[in-house]
């Protein structure tokens, strides 16, 4: 299939056409007439979409039908053939365990939105500090080489004492 120029209708790509300026009376390669270009939607030969409904029931498109999932069994367990024989704990126990395991109640379901706003405020504060003192970013490379939390704390204390 050879390309056709949208400006002059000859057999070359539009980008290779000798006509570089805007045309007052363009040529349509669809209807072989002057007065509009090939992308003019009111051209009598403009390609129209096929009539009829594309989907018989639009509600069915929105719902994904799949097999039911089982709690406590992951995809990795099924693929490897190791399906745990235990029944999963009740949902009440799961919520209690999640609250107990979370450090200081951080990001629990009850305080999710307020904790999220607190994290955003902390991020904004740190971002403003880094903008004012770009040398803070040098600590990041030192933190990566530190082996323990104590070393990181000492590095941070030294930076604060030296006023970064």
Coordinates of N, CA and C in Angstrom, one line a residue:
X1 N 0.8 -1.2 0.0 CA 0.0 0.0 0.0 C 0.9 1.2 0.0
X2 N 0.7 2.1 -1.0 CA 1.6 3.3 -1.1 C 0.9 4.4 -0.4
X3 N 1.7 5.3 0.3 CA 1.1 6.4 0.9 C 0.7 7.5 -0.1
X4 N -0.3 8.3 0.3 CA -0.8 9.3 -0.5 C -0.7 10.6 0.3
X5 N -0.3 11.7 -0.4 CA -0.2 13.0 0.3 C -1.5 13.6 0.6
X6 N -1.7 14.1 1.8 CA -3.0 14.8 2.1 C -3.1 16.2 1.5
X7 N -2.0 16.7 1.1 CA -2.0 18.1 0.5 C -2.2 18.1 -1.0
X8 N -1.5 17.3 -1.7 CA -1.7 17.3 -3.2 C -2.3 16.1 -3.8
X9 N -2.4 15.0 -3.0 CA -3.0 13.8 -3.5 C -2.1 12.9 -4.3
X10 N -0.8 13.2 -4.5 CA 0.1 12.3 -5.2 C 0.6 11.2 -4.3
X11 N 1.3 10.3 -5.0 CA 1.8 9.1 -4.2 C 3.2 9.4 -3.5
X12 N 3.1 10.1 -2.4 CA 4.3 10.3 -1.6 C 3.7 10.7 -0.2
X13 N 4.5 10.5 0.8 CA 4.1 10.9 2.2 C 3.9 12.4 2.3
X14 N 3.0 12.8 3.2 CA 2.7 14.2 3.3 C 4.0 15.0 3.8
X15 N 4.8 14.4 4.6 CA 6.0 15.1 5.1 C 7.0 15.3 3.9
X16 N 6.9 14.6 2.8 CA 7.8 14.7 1.7 C 7.2 15.6 0.6
X17 N 6.1 16.2 0.9 CA 5.4 17.1 -0.1 C 6.2 18.4 -0.3
X18 N 6.2 18.9 -1.6 CA 6.8 20.1 -1.9 C 6.0 21.3 -1.4
X19 N 4.8 21.1 -1.1 CA 3.9 22.2 -0.6 C 4.2 22.3 0.9
X20 N 4.8 23.4 1.4 CA 5.1 23.6 2.8 C 4.2 24.5 3.5
X21 N 3.5 25.4 2.8 CA 2.6 26.4 3.4 C 1.2 25.9 3.4
X22 N 0.4 26.5 4.2 CA -1.0 26.2 4.3 C -1.8 26.4 3.0
X23 N -2.6 25.5 2.6 CA -3.3 25.7 1.4 C -4.7 26.4 1.6
X24 N -5.0 27.2 0.7 CA -6.3 27.9 0.7 C -7.4 27.0 0.2
X25 N -7.1 26.2 -0.8 CA -8.1 25.3 -1.4 C -7.5 23.9 -1.4
X26 N -7.6 23.1 -0.3 CA -6.9 21.8 -0.2 C -7.6 20.8 -1.0
X27 N -6.9 19.7 -1.3 CA -7.4 18.6 -2.1 C -7.7 17.4 -1.2
X28 N -8.9 16.8 -1.4 CA -9.3 15.6 -0.6 C -9.0 14.3 -1.4
X29 N -8.2 13.5 -0.8 CA -7.8 12.2 -1.5 C -9.0 11.2 -1.4
X30 N -10.0 11.4 -0.5 CA -11.1 10.5 -0.4 C -12.1 10.7 -1.6
X31 N -12.5 11.9 -1.8 CA -13.5 12.2 -2.8 C -13.0 12.8 -4.1
X32 N -11.6 13.0 -4.1 CA -10.9 13.5 -5.3 C -11.5 14.9 -5.7
X33 N -11.7 15.7 -4.6 CA -12.3 17.0 -4.9 C -11.5 18.1 -4.1
X34 N -11.6 19.3 -4.6 CA -10.9 20.4 -3.9 C -11.9 21.1 -2.9
X35 N -11.4 21.8 -1.9 CA -12.2 22.5 -1.0 C -12.1 22.0 0.4
X36 N -11.6 20.8 0.7 CA -11.4 20.3 2.0 C -10.3 19.2 2.0
X37 N -9.8 19.0 3.2 CA -8.7 17.9 3.2 C -9.4 16.6 3.5
X38 N -8.6 15.6 3.5 CA -9.1 14.2 3.7 C -9.6 14.0 5.1
X39 N -9.2 14.8 6.1 CA -9.6 14.6 7.5 C -10.9 15.3 7.8
X40 N -11.5 16.0 6.8 CA -12.8 16.7 7.0 C -13.9 15.7 7.2
X41 N -14.5 15.7 8.3 CA -15.5 14.7 8.7 C -16.8 14.8 7.9
X42 N -17.1 15.9 7.3 CA -18.3 16.1 6.5 C -18.1 15.8 5.0
X43 N -17.0 15.2 4.7 CA -16.7 14.8 3.3 C -17.6 13.6 3.1
X44 N -18.2 13.5 1.9 CA -19.1 12.4 1.6 C -18.4 11.0 1.6
X45 N -17.1 11.0 1.3 CA -16.4 9.7 1.3 C -15.6 9.5 2.5
X46 N -15.8 10.3 3.6 CA -15.0 10.1 4.8 C -15.4 8.8 5.4
X47 N -14.4 8.0 5.9 CA -14.7 6.7 6.4 C -15.6 6.8 7.7
X48 N -16.7 6.1 7.6 CA -17.6 6.1 8.8 C -17.5 4.8 9.5
X49 N -17.7 4.8 10.9 CA -17.6 3.6 11.6 C -18.8 2.7 11.3
X50 N -18.6 1.4 11.4 CA -19.7 0.4 11.1 C -20.9 0.7 12.0
X51 N -22.1 0.5 11.5 CA -23.3 0.7 12.3 C -23.6 -0.5 13.1
X52 N -24.3 -0.3 14.2 CA -24.6 -1.4 15.1 C -24.0 -1.2 16.4
X53 N -24.3 -2.0 17.3 CA -23.8 -1.9 18.7 C -22.5 -2.6 18.8
X54 N -21.5 -1.9 19.4 CA -20.2 -2.5 19.5 C -20.2 -3.7 20.6
X55 N -21.0 -3.4 21.6 CA -21.1 -4.4 22.7 C -22.6 -4.7 23.0
X56 N -22.9 -5.9 23.1 CA -24.4 -6.2 23.3 C -24.9 -5.7 24.6
X57 N -24.1 -5.8 25.7 CA -24.5 -5.4 27.0 C -23.3 -4.7 27.7
X58 N -23.4 -3.3 27.8 CA -22.3 -2.6 28.4 C -22.1 -2.9 29.9
X59 N -23.1 -3.4 30.6 CA -22.9 -3.8 32.0 C -21.9 -5.0 32.1
X60 N -22.0 -5.9 31.2 CA -21.2 -7.1 31.2 C -19.7 -6.7 31.0
X61 N -19.4 -5.6 30.3 CA -18.0 -5.2 30.1 C -17.4 -4.8 31.4
X62 N -18.2 -4.2 32.3 CA -17.6 -3.7 33.5 C -17.3 -4.7 34.6
X63 N -18.0 -5.9 34.5 CA -17.8 -6.9 35.5 C -16.8 -8.0 35.0
X64 N -15.8 -8.3 35.8 CA -14.9 -9.3 35.4 C -15.3 -10.6 36.1
X65 N -15.5 -11.6 35.4 CA -16.0 -12.9 36.0 C -14.8 -13.8 36.1
X66 N -14.5 -14.2 37.3 CA -13.4 -15.1 37.5 C -13.8 -16.1 38.6
X67 N -12.9 -17.0 38.9 CA -13.2 -18.0 39.9 C -13.0 -17.3 41.3
X68 N -13.7 -17.8 42.3 CA -13.6 -17.3 43.6 C -12.2 -17.5 44.2
X69 N -11.7 -16.6 44.9 CA -10.4 -16.8 45.6 C -10.6 -17.3 47.0
X70 N -9.6 -18.0 47.5 CA -9.7 -18.5 48.8 C -8.7 -17.7 49.7
X71 N -9.2 -17.3 50.9 CA -8.3 -16.6 51.8 C -7.2 -17.5 52.3
X72 N -6.0 -16.9 52.4 CA -4.9 -17.6 53.0 C -4.1 -18.4 52.0
X73 N -4.5 -18.5 50.7 CA -3.8 -19.2 49.7 C -3.3 -18.2 48.7
X74 N -2.0 -18.1 48.5 CA -1.5 -17.2 47.5 C -1.3 -17.8 46.2
X75 N -1.1 -17.0 45.2 CA -0.8 -17.5 43.8 C 0.5 -18.4 43.9
X76 N 1.5 -17.9 44.6 CA 2.8 -18.6 44.7 C 2.6 -20.0 45.3
X77 N 1.8 -20.1 46.3 CA 1.5 -21.4 46.9 C 0.9 -22.3 45.9
X78 N -0.1 -21.9 45.2 CA -0.8 -22.7 44.2 C 0.2 -23.2 43.1
X79 N 1.0 -22.3 42.6 CA 1.9 -22.6 41.5 C 3.0 -23.6 42.0
X80 N 3.5 -23.4 43.2 CA 4.5 -24.3 43.7 C 4.0 -25.6 44.2
X81 N 2.7 -25.7 44.3 CA 2.0 -27.0 44.8 C 2.0 -27.0 46.3
X82 N 2.4 -26.0 47.0 CA 2.3 -26.0 48.5 C 1.1 -25.2 48.9
X83 N 0.0 -25.9 49.0 CA -1.2 -25.3 49.5 C -1.4 -25.6 51.0
X84 N -1.4 -24.5 51.8 CA -1.5 -24.7 53.3 C -2.8 -25.4 53.6
X85 N -2.7 -26.4 54.6 CA -3.9 -27.1 54.9 C -4.7 -26.4 56.1
X86 N -4.1 -25.4 56.6 CA -4.8 -24.7 57.7 C -5.9 -23.8 57.2
X87 N -6.9 -23.7 58.0 CA -8.0 -22.7 57.6 C -7.5 -21.3 58.0
X88 N -7.8 -20.3 57.2 CA -7.3 -19.0 57.6 C -8.0 -18.5 58.8
X89 N -7.4 -17.7 59.6 CA -8.0 -17.1 60.8 C -9.1 -16.2 60.5
X90 N -10.0 -16.1 61.5 CA -11.2 -15.2 61.2 C -10.8 -13.8 61.0
X91 N -11.7 -13.1 60.3 CA -11.4 -11.7 60.0 C -11.2 -10.8 61.2
X92 N -12.0 -11.1 62.3 CA -11.8 -10.3 63.5 C -10.4 -10.5 64.1
X93 N -9.9 -11.7 64.1 CA -8.6 -11.9 64.6 C -7.5 -11.2 63.7
X94 N -7.8 -11.2 62.4 CA -6.8 -10.5 61.5 C -6.8 -9.0 61.8
X95 N -7.9 -8.4 62.1 CA -7.8 -6.9 62.4 C -7.2 -6.7 63.7
X96 N -7.4 -7.5 64.7 CA -6.7 -7.4 66.0 C -5.2 -7.5 65.8
X97 N -4.8 -8.6 65.1 CA -3.4 -8.8 64.9 C -2.7 -7.7 64.1
X98 N -3.4 -7.1 63.1 CA -2.8 -6.0 62.4 C -2.6 -4.8 63.3
X99 N -3.5 -4.6 64.2 CA -3.4 -3.4 65.1 C -2.3 -3.6 66.0
X100 N -2.1 -4.9 66.5 CA -1.0 -5.2 67.4 C 0.3 -5.1 66.8
X101 N 0.4 -5.6 65.5 CA 1.7 -5.7 64.8 C 2.2 -4.3 64.3
X102 N 1.3 -3.4 64.2 CA 1.7 -2.1 63.6 C 2.4 -1.3 64.6
X103 N 3.6 -0.7 64.3 CA 4.4 0.0 65.3 C 3.7 1.3 65.7
X104 N 3.3 1.3 67.0 CA 2.7 2.5 67.6 C 1.4 2.9 67.0
X105 N 0.7 1.9 66.4 CA -0.6 2.1 65.8 C -0.5 2.9 64.5
X106 N 0.7 2.9 63.9 CA 0.9 3.7 62.7 C 0.1 3.1 61.5
X107 N -0.7 3.9 60.8 CA -1.4 3.5 59.6 C -2.4 2.4 59.9
X108 N -3.1 2.5 61.1 CA -4.2 1.5 61.3 C -5.4 2.0 60.6
X109 N -6.4 1.1 60.5 CA -7.5 1.4 59.7 C -8.3 2.5 60.3
X110 N -8.4 2.7 61.6 CA -9.2 3.7 62.2 C -8.6 5.1 61.9
X111 N -7.3 5.2 62.0 CA -6.6 6.5 61.8 C -5.9 6.7 60.5
X112 N -6.4 6.0 59.5 CA -5.7 5.9 58.2 C -5.6 7.3 57.6
X113 N -6.7 8.1 57.5 CA -6.6 9.4 56.9 C -5.8 10.4 57.6
X114 N -5.9 10.4 59.0 CA -5.1 11.3 59.8 C -3.7 11.0 59.7
X115 N -3.3 9.7 59.8 CA -1.9 9.3 59.7 C -1.3 9.6 58.3
X116 N -2.1 9.5 57.3 CA -1.7 9.8 56.0 C -1.3 11.3 55.9
X117 N -2.2 12.1 56.5 CA -1.9 13.6 56.4 C -0.7 13.9 57.3
X118 N -0.5 13.2 58.4 CA 0.7 13.4 59.2 C 2.0 13.0 58.4
X119 N 1.9 12.0 57.6 CA 3.1 11.6 56.8 C 3.3 12.6 55.7
X120 N 2.3 13.1 55.1 CA 2.4 14.2 54.1 C 3.1 15.4 54.8
X121 N 2.6 15.8 55.9 CA 3.2 17.0 56.6 C 4.7 16.8 56.9
X122 N 5.0 15.5 57.4 CA 6.4 15.2 57.6 C 7.2 15.3 56.4
X123 N 6.7 14.8 55.3 CA 7.4 14.8 54.0 C 7.6 16.3 53.6
X124 N 6.6 17.1 53.7 CA 6.7 18.5 53.3 C 7.8 19.2 54.1
X125 N 7.8 18.9 55.4 CA 8.8 19.5 56.3 C 10.2 19.1 55.9
X126 N 10.4 17.8 55.7 CA 11.7 17.4 55.2 C 12.1 18.0 53.9
X127 N 11.1 18.1 53.0 CA 11.4 18.6 51.7 C 11.8 20.1 51.8
X128 N 11.2 20.9 52.7 CA 11.5 22.3 52.9 C 12.9 22.4 53.5
X129 N 13.3 21.5 54.4 CA 14.6 21.5 55.0 C 15.7 21.2 53.9
X130 N 15.4 20.2 53.1 CA 16.4 19.9 52.0 C 16.6 21.1 51.1
X131 N 15.5 21.8 50.8 CA 15.6 22.9 49.9 C 16.4 24.0 50.5
X132 N 16.3 24.2 51.8 CA 17.1 25.3 52.5 C 18.5 24.8 52.7
X133 N 18.8 23.5 52.9 CA 20.1 23.0 53.2 C 20.4 21.8 52.3
X134 N 20.8 22.0 51.1 CA 21.1 20.9 50.1 C 22.1 19.9 50.6
X135 N 23.0 20.3 51.6 CA 24.0 19.4 52.1 C 23.4 18.2 52.8
X136 N 22.1 18.3 53.2 CA 21.5 17.2 53.9 C 21.5 16.0 53.0
X137 N 21.4 16.2 51.7 CA 21.4 15.0 50.8 C 22.7 14.2 50.9
X138 N 23.8 14.9 51.3 CA 25.1 14.1 51.5 C 25.0 13.1 52.6
X139 N 24.1 13.3 53.5 CA 23.9 12.3 54.6 C 23.3 11.0 54.0
X140 N 22.6 11.1 52.9 CA 22.0 9.9 52.3 C 23.0 8.8 52.0
X141 N 24.1 9.3 51.3 CA 25.2 8.3 50.9 C 25.9 7.8 52.2
X142 N 26.0 8.6 53.2 CA 26.6 8.1 54.5 C 25.7 7.1 55.2
X143 N 24.4 7.3 55.1 CA 23.4 6.4 55.7 C 23.4 5.1 55.0
X144 N 23.7 5.1 53.7 CA 23.7 3.8 52.9 C 24.9 2.9 53.4
X145 N 26.0 3.6 53.7 CA 27.2 2.8 54.1 C 27.1 2.4 55.6
X146 N 26.3 3.0 56.4 CA 26.2 2.7 57.8 C 25.6 1.3 58.0
X147 N 26.1 0.6 59.0 CA 25.7 -0.8 59.2 C 24.5 -0.9 60.2
X148 N 24.4 0.1 61.1 CA 23.4 -0.1 62.2 C 22.6 1.3 62.4
X149 N 21.5 1.2 63.1 CA 20.8 2.4 63.4 C 21.6 3.3 64.3
X150 N 22.4 2.8 65.2 CA 23.2 3.6 66.0 C 24.2 4.5 65.2
X151 N 24.8 3.9 64.2 CA 25.7 4.6 63.4 C 24.9 5.7 62.6
X152 N 23.8 5.4 62.2 CA 23.0 6.4 61.5 C 22.6 7.6 62.4
X153 N 22.3 7.2 63.6 CA 21.9 8.3 64.6 C 23.1 9.1 64.9
X154 N 24.3 8.5 65.0 CA 25.5 9.3 65.3 C 25.8 10.2 64.1
X155 N 25.7 9.7 62.9 CA 25.9 10.5 61.7 C 25.0 11.7 61.7
X156 N 23.7 11.5 62.0 CA 22.7 12.6 62.1 C 23.1 13.6 63.2
X157 N 23.5 13.1 64.3 CA 23.9 14.0 65.4 C 25.1 14.9 65.0
X158 N 26.1 14.2 64.4 CA 27.3 15.0 64.0 C 26.9 16.0 63.0
X159 N 26.0 15.7 62.0 CA 25.6 16.7 61.0 C 24.9 17.9 61.7
X160 N 24.1 17.6 62.7 CA 23.4 18.7 63.4 C 24.3 19.5 64.1
X161 N 25.3 18.9 64.8 CA 26.3 19.7 65.6 C 27.2 20.5 64.6
X162 N 27.4 20.0 63.4 CA 28.2 20.8 62.5 C 27.4 21.7 61.7
X163 N 26.1 21.8 62.0 CA 25.1 22.6 61.3 C 25.1 22.3 59.8
X164 N 25.3 21.1 59.5 CA 25.2 20.5 58.2 C 25.9 21.4 57.2

